[in-house]
PDB file of C-alpha atoms in Angstrom:
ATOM      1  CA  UNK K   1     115.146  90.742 111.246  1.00  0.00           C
ATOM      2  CA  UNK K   2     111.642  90.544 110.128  1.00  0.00           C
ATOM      3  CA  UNK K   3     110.256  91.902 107.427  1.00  0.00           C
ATOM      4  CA  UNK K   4     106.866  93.044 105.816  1.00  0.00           C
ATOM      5  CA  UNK K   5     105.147  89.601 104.015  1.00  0.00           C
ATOM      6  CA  UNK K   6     103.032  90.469 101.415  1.00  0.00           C
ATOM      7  CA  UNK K   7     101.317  87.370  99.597  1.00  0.00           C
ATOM      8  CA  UNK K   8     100.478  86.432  96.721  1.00  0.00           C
ATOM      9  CA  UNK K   9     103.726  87.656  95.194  1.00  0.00           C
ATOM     10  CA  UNK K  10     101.930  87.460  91.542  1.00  0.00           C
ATOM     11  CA  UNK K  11      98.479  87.106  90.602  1.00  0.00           C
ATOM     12  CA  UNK K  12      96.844  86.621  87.485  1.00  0.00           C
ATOM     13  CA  UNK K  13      93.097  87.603  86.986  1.00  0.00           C
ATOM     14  CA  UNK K  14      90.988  88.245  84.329  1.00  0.00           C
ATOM     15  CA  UNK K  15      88.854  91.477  83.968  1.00  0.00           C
ATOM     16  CA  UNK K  16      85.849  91.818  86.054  1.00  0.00           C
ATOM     17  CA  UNK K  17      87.314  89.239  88.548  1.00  0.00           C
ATOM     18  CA  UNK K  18      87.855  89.915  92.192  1.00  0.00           C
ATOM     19  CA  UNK K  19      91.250  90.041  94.107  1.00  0.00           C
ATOM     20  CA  UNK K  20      91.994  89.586  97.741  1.00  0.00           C
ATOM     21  CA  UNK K  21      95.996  90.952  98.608  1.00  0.00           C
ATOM     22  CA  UNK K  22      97.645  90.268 102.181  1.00  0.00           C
ATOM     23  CA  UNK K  23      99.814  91.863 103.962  1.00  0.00           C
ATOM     24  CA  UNK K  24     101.666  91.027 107.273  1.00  0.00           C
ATOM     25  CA  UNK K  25     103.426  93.847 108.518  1.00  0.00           C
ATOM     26  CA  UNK K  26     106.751  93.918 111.099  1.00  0.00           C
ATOM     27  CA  UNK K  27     105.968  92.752 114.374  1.00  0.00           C
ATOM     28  CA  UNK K  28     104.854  95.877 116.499  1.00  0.00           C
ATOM     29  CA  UNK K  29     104.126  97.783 114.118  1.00  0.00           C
ATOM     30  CA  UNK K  30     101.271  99.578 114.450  1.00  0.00           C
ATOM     31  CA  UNK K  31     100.728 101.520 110.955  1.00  0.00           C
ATOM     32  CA  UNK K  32     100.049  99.790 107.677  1.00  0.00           C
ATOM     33  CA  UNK K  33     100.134 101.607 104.255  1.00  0.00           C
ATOM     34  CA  UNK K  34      99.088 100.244 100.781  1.00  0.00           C
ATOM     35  CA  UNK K  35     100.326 101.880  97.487  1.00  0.00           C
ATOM     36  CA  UNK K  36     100.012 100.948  94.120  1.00  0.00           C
ATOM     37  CA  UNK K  37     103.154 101.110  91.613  1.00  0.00           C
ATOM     38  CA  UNK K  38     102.058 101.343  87.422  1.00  0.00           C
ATOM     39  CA  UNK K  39     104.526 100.473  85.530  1.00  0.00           C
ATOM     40  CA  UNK K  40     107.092 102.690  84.713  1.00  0.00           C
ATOM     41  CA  UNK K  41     105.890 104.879  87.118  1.00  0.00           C
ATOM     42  CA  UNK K  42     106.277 106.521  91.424  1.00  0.00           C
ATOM     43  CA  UNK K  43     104.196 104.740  93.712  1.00  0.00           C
ATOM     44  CA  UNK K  44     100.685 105.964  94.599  1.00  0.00           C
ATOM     45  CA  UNK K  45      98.747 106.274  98.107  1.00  0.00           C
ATOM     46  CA  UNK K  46      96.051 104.093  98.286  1.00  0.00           C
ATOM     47  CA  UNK K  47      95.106 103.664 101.668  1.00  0.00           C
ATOM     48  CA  UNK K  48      96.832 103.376 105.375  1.00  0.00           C
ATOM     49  CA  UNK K  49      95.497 102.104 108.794  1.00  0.00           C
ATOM     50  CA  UNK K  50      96.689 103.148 112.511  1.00  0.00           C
ATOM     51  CA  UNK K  51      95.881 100.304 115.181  1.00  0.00           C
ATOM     52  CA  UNK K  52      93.340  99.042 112.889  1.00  0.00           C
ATOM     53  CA  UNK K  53      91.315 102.161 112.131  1.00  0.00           C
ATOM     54  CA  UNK K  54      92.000 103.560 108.595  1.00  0.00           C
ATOM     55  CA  UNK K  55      94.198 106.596 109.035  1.00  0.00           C
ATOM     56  CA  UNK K  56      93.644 108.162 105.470  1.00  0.00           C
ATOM     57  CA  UNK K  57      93.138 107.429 102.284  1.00  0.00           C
ATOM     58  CA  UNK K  58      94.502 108.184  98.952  1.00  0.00           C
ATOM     59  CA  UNK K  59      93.286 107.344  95.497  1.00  0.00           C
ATOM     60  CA  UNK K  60      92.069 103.963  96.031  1.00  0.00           C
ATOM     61  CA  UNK K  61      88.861 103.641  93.646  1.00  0.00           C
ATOM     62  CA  UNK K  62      85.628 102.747  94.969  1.00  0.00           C
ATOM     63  CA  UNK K  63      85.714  99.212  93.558  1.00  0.00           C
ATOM     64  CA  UNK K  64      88.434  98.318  95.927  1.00  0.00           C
ATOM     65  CA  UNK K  65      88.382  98.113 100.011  1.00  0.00           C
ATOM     66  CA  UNK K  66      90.896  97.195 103.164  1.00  0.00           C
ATOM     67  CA  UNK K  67      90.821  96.216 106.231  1.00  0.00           C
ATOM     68  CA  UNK K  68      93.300  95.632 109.395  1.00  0.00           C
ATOM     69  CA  UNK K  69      92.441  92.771 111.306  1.00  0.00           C
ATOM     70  CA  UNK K  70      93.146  92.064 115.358  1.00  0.00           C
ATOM     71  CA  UNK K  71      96.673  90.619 114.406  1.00  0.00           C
ATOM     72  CA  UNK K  72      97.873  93.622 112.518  1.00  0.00           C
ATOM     73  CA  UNK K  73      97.604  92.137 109.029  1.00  0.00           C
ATOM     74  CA  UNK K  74      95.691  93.924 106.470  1.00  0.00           C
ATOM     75  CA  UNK K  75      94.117  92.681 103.119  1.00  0.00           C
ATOM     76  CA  UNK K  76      93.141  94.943  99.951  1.00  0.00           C
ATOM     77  CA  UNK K  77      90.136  93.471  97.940  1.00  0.00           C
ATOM     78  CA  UNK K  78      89.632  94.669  94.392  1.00  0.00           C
ATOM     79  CA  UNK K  79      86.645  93.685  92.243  1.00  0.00           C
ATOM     80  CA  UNK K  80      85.355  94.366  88.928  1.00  0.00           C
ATOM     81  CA  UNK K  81      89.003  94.399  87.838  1.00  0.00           C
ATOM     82  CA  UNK K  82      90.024  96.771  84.969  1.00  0.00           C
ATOM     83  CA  UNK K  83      93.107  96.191  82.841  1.00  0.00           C
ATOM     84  CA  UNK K  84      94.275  99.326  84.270  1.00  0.00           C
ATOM     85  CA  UNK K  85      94.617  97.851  87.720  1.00  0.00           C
ATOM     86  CA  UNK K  86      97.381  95.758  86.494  1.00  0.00           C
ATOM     87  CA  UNK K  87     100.470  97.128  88.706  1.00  0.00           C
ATOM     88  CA  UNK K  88     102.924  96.578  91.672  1.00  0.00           C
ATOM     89  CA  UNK K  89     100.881  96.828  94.837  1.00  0.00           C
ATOM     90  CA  UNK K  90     103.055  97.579  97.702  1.00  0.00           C
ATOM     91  CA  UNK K  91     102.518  97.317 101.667  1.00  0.00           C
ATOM     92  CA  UNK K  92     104.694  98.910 104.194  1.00  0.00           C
ATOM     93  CA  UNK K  93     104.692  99.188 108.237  1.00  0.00           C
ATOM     94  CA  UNK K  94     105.698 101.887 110.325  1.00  0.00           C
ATOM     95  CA  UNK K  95     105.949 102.065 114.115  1.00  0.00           C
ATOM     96  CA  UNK K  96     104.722 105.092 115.656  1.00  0.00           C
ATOM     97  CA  UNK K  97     107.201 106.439 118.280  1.00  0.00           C
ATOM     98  CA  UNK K  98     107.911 110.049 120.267  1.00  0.00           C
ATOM     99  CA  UNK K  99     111.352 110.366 118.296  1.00  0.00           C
ATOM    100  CA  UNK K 100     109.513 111.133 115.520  1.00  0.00           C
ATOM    101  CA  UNK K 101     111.250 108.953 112.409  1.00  0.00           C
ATOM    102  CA  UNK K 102     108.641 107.278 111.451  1.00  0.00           C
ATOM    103  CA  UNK K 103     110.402 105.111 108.469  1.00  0.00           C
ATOM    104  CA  UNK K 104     108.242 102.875 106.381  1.00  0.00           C
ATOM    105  CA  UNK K 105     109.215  99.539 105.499  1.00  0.00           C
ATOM    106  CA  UNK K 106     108.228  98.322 102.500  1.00  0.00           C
ATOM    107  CA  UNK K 107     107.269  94.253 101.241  1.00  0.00           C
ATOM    108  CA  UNK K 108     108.528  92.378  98.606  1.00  0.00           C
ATOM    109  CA  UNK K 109     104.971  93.686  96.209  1.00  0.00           C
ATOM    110  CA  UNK K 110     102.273  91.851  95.017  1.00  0.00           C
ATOM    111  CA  UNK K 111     103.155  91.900  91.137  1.00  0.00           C
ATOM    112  CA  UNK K 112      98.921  92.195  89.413  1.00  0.00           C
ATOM    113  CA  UNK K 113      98.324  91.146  86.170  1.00  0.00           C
ATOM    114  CA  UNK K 114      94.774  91.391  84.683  1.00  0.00           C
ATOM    115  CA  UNK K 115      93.892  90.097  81.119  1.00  0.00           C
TER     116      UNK K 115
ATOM    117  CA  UNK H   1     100.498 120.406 100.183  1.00  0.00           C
ATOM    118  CA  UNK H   2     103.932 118.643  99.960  1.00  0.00           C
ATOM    119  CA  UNK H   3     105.722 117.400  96.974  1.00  0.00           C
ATOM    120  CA  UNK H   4     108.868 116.556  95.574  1.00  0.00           C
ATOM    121  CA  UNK H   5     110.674 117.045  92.498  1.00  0.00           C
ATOM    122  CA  UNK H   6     113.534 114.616  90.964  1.00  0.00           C
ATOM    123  CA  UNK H   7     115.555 116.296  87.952  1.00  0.00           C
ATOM    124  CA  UNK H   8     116.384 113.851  85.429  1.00  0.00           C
ATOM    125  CA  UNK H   9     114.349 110.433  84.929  1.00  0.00           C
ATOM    126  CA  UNK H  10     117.734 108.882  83.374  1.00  0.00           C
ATOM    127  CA  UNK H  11     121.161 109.432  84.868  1.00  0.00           C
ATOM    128  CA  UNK H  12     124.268 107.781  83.723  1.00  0.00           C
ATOM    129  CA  UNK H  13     127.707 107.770  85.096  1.00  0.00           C
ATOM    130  CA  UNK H  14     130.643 105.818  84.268  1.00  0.00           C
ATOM    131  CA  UNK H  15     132.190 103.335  86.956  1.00  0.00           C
ATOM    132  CA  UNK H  16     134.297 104.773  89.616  1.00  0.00           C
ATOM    133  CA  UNK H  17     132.662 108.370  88.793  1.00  0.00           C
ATOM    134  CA  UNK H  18     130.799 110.326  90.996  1.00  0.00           C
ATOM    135  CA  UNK H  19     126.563 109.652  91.687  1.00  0.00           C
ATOM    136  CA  UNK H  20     124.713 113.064  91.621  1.00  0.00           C
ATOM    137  CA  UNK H  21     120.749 112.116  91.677  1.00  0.00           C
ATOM    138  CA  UNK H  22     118.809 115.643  92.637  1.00  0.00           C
ATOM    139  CA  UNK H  23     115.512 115.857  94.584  1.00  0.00           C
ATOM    140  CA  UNK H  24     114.047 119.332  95.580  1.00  0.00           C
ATOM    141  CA  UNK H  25     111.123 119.492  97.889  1.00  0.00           C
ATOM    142  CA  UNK H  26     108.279 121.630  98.398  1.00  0.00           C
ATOM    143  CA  UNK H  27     106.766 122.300 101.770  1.00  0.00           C
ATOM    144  CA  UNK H  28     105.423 124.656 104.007  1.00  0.00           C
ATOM    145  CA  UNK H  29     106.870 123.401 106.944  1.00  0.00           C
ATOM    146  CA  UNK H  30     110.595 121.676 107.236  1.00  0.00           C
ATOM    147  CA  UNK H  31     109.203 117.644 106.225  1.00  0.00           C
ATOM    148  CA  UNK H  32     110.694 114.537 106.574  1.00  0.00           C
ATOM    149  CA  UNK H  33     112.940 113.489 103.926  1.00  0.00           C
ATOM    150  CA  UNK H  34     113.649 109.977 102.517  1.00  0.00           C
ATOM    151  CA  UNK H  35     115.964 108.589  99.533  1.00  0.00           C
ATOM    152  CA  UNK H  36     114.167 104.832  98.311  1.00  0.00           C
ATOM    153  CA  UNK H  37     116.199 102.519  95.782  1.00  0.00           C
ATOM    154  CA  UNK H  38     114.281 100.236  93.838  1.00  0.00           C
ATOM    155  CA  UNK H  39     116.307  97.181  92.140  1.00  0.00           C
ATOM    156  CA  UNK H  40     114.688  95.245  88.963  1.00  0.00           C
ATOM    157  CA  UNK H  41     110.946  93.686  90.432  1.00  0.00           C
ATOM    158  CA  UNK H  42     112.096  93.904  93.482  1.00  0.00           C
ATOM    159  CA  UNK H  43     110.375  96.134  96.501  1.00  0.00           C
ATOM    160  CA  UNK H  44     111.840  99.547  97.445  1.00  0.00           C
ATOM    161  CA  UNK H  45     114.449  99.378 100.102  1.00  0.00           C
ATOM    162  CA  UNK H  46     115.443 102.906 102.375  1.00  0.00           C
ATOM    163  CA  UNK H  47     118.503 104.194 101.857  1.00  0.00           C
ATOM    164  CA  UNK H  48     118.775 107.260 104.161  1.00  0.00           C
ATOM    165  CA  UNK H  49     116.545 109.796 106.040  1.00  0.00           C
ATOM    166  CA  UNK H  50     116.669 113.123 107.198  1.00  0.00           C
ATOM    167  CA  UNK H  51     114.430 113.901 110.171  1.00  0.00           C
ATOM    168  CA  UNK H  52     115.357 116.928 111.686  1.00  0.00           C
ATOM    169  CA  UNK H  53     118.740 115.933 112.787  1.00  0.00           C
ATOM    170  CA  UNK H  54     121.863 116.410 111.528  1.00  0.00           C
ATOM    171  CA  UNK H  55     121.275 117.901 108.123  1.00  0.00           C
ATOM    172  CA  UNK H  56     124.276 115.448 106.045  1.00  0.00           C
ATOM    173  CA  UNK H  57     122.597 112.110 106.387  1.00  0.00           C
ATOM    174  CA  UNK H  58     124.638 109.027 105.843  1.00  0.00           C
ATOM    175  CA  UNK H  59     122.549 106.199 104.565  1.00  0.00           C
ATOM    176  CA  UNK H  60     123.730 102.409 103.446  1.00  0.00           C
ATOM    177  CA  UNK H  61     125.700 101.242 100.794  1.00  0.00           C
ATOM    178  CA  UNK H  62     127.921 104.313 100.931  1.00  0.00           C
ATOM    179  CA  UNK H  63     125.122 107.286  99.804  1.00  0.00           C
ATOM    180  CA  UNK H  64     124.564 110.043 101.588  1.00  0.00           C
ATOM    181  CA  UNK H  65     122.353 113.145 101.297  1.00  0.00           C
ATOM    182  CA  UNK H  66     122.732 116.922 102.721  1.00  0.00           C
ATOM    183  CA  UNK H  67     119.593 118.971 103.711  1.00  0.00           C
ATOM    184  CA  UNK H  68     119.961 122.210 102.378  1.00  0.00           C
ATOM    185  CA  UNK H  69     116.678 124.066 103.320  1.00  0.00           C
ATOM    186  CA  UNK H  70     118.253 127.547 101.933  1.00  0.00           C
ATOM    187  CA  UNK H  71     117.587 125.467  98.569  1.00  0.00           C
ATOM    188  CA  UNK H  72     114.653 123.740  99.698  1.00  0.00           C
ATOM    189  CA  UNK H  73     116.834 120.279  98.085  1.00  0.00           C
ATOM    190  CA  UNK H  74     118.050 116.765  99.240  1.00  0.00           C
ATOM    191  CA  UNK H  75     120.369 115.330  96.864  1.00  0.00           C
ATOM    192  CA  UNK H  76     121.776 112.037  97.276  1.00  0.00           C
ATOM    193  CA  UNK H  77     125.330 111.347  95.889  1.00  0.00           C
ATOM    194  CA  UNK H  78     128.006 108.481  96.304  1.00  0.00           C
ATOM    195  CA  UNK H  79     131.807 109.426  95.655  1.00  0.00           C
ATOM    196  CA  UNK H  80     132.446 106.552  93.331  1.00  0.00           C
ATOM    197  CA  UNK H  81     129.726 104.675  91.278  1.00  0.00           C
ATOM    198  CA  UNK H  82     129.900 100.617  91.380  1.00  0.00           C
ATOM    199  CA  UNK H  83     127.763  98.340  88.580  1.00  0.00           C
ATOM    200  CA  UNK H  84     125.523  97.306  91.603  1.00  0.00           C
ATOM    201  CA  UNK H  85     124.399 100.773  92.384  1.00  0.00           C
ATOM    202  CA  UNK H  86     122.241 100.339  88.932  1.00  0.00           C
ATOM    203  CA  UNK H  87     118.494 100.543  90.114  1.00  0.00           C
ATOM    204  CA  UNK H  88     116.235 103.220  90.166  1.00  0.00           C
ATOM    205  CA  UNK H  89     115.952 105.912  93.044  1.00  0.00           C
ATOM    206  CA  UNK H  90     112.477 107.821  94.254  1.00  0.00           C
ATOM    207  CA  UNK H  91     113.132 110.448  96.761  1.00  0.00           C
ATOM    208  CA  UNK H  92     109.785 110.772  99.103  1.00  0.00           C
ATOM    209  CA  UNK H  93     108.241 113.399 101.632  1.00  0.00           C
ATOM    210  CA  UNK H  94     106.154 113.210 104.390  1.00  0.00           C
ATOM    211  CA  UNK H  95     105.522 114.777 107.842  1.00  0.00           C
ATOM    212  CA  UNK H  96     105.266 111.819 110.496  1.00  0.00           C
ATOM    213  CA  UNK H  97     103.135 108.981 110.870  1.00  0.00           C
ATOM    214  CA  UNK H  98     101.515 109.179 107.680  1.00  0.00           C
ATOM    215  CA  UNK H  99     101.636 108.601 103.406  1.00  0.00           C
ATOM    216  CA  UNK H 100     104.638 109.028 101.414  1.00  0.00           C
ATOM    217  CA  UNK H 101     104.754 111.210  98.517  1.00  0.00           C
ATOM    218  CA  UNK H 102     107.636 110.083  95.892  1.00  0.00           C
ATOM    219  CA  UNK H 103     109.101 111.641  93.150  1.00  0.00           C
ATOM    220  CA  UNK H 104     108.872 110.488  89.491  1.00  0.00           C
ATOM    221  CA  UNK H 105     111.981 108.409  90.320  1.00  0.00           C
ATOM    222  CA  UNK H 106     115.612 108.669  88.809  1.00  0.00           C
ATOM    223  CA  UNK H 107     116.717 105.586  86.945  1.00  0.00           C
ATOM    224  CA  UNK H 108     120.838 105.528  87.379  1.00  0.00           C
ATOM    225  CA  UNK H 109     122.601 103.526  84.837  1.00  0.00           C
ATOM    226  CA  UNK H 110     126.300 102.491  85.394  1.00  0.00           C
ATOM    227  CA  UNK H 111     128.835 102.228  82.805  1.00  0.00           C
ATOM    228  CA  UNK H 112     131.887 100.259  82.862  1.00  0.00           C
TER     229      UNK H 112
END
């Protein structure tokens, strides 16, 4: 079965740099999340989008931004990196339905390193 | 606002024995319920989910998790423990179509 793609699978960027992460969710699905994982730590809300329109939205900082394009895949842009964005960002895809489960299913991560 | 509470950041059990990894929930309203495991840099992979149904949830693997809402908990457990089952475990929240709110995560270590 397919599952979420999330690419770059590592990146390595230095402060004040810009970073562009994809994410192709499961086929049908119509809901994409975005949280971001520090290490050691639970994963955080960033950001989600329903049939393209963002649904809600954690806390992402202003310096980064997302989209959902016409195919359903959905990119995260951070600029004017900060050492503290180094982390595990995570997308997942849910299909709305009537019987209510909802599940998310989560990618592989994009692993963030900035120096 | 919902949230979720995992007892015990570290839990060790020797091979064979008995998994016991708690998660208590606060809500207003009855929520949806999830258990996540999360192997080495890897992604996080559902286990089970309780939704309303039947409140003992089987999941994969061989874990399982009972709804109590007299308790307002969801602990997952696993008769017997195998060296694979080593990962860490977040137990999440939400109401629907919408964000996830995890626990601080339980990190299970197995001892032979």
């Amino acid at each position: 079965a397919a599952g979420v793609i999330q690419s770059p699978r590592h990146l390595i960027k230095e402060k004040r740099e810009t970073a562009t992460l994809k994410c192709y969710p499961i086929p049908r699905h119509d809901t994409v999340y975005w949280y971001q994982q520090g290490p050691g730590q639970d994963p955080q809300f960033l950001i989600s989008f329903y049939e393209k329109m963002q649904s809600d939205k954690g806390s992402i900082p202003d310096r980064f931004s997302a989209q959902q394009f016409s195919d359903y895949h959905s990119e995260l842009n951070m600029s004017s990196l900060e050492l503290g964005d180094s982390a595990l960002y995570f997308c997942a895809s849910s299909l709305s339905s009537t019987s209510g489960t909802y599940e998310q299913y989560f990618g592989p991560g994009t692993r963030l390193t900035v120096t | 606002a919902q949230s979720v509470t995992q007892l015990g950041s570290h839990v060790s059990v020797s091979e064979g024995a008995l998994v016991l990894l708690r998660c208590n929930y606060s809500s207003s309203v009855p929520p949806y319920l999830f258990w996540y495991v999360q192997y080495p840099n890897q992604g996080l992979q559902l286990l089970l989910k309780y939704t309303s149904a039947a409140t003992l949830v089987k999941g994969i693997n061989g874990f399982e998790a009972e709804f109590k809402k007299s308790e307002t908990s969801f602990h997952l457990t696993k008769p017997s423990a195998h060296m694979r089952d080593a990962a860490e475990y977040f137990c999440a929240v939400n109401f629907g179509n919408e964000k996830l709110t995890f626990g601080t995560g339980t990190r299970l270590t197995i001892i032979p």
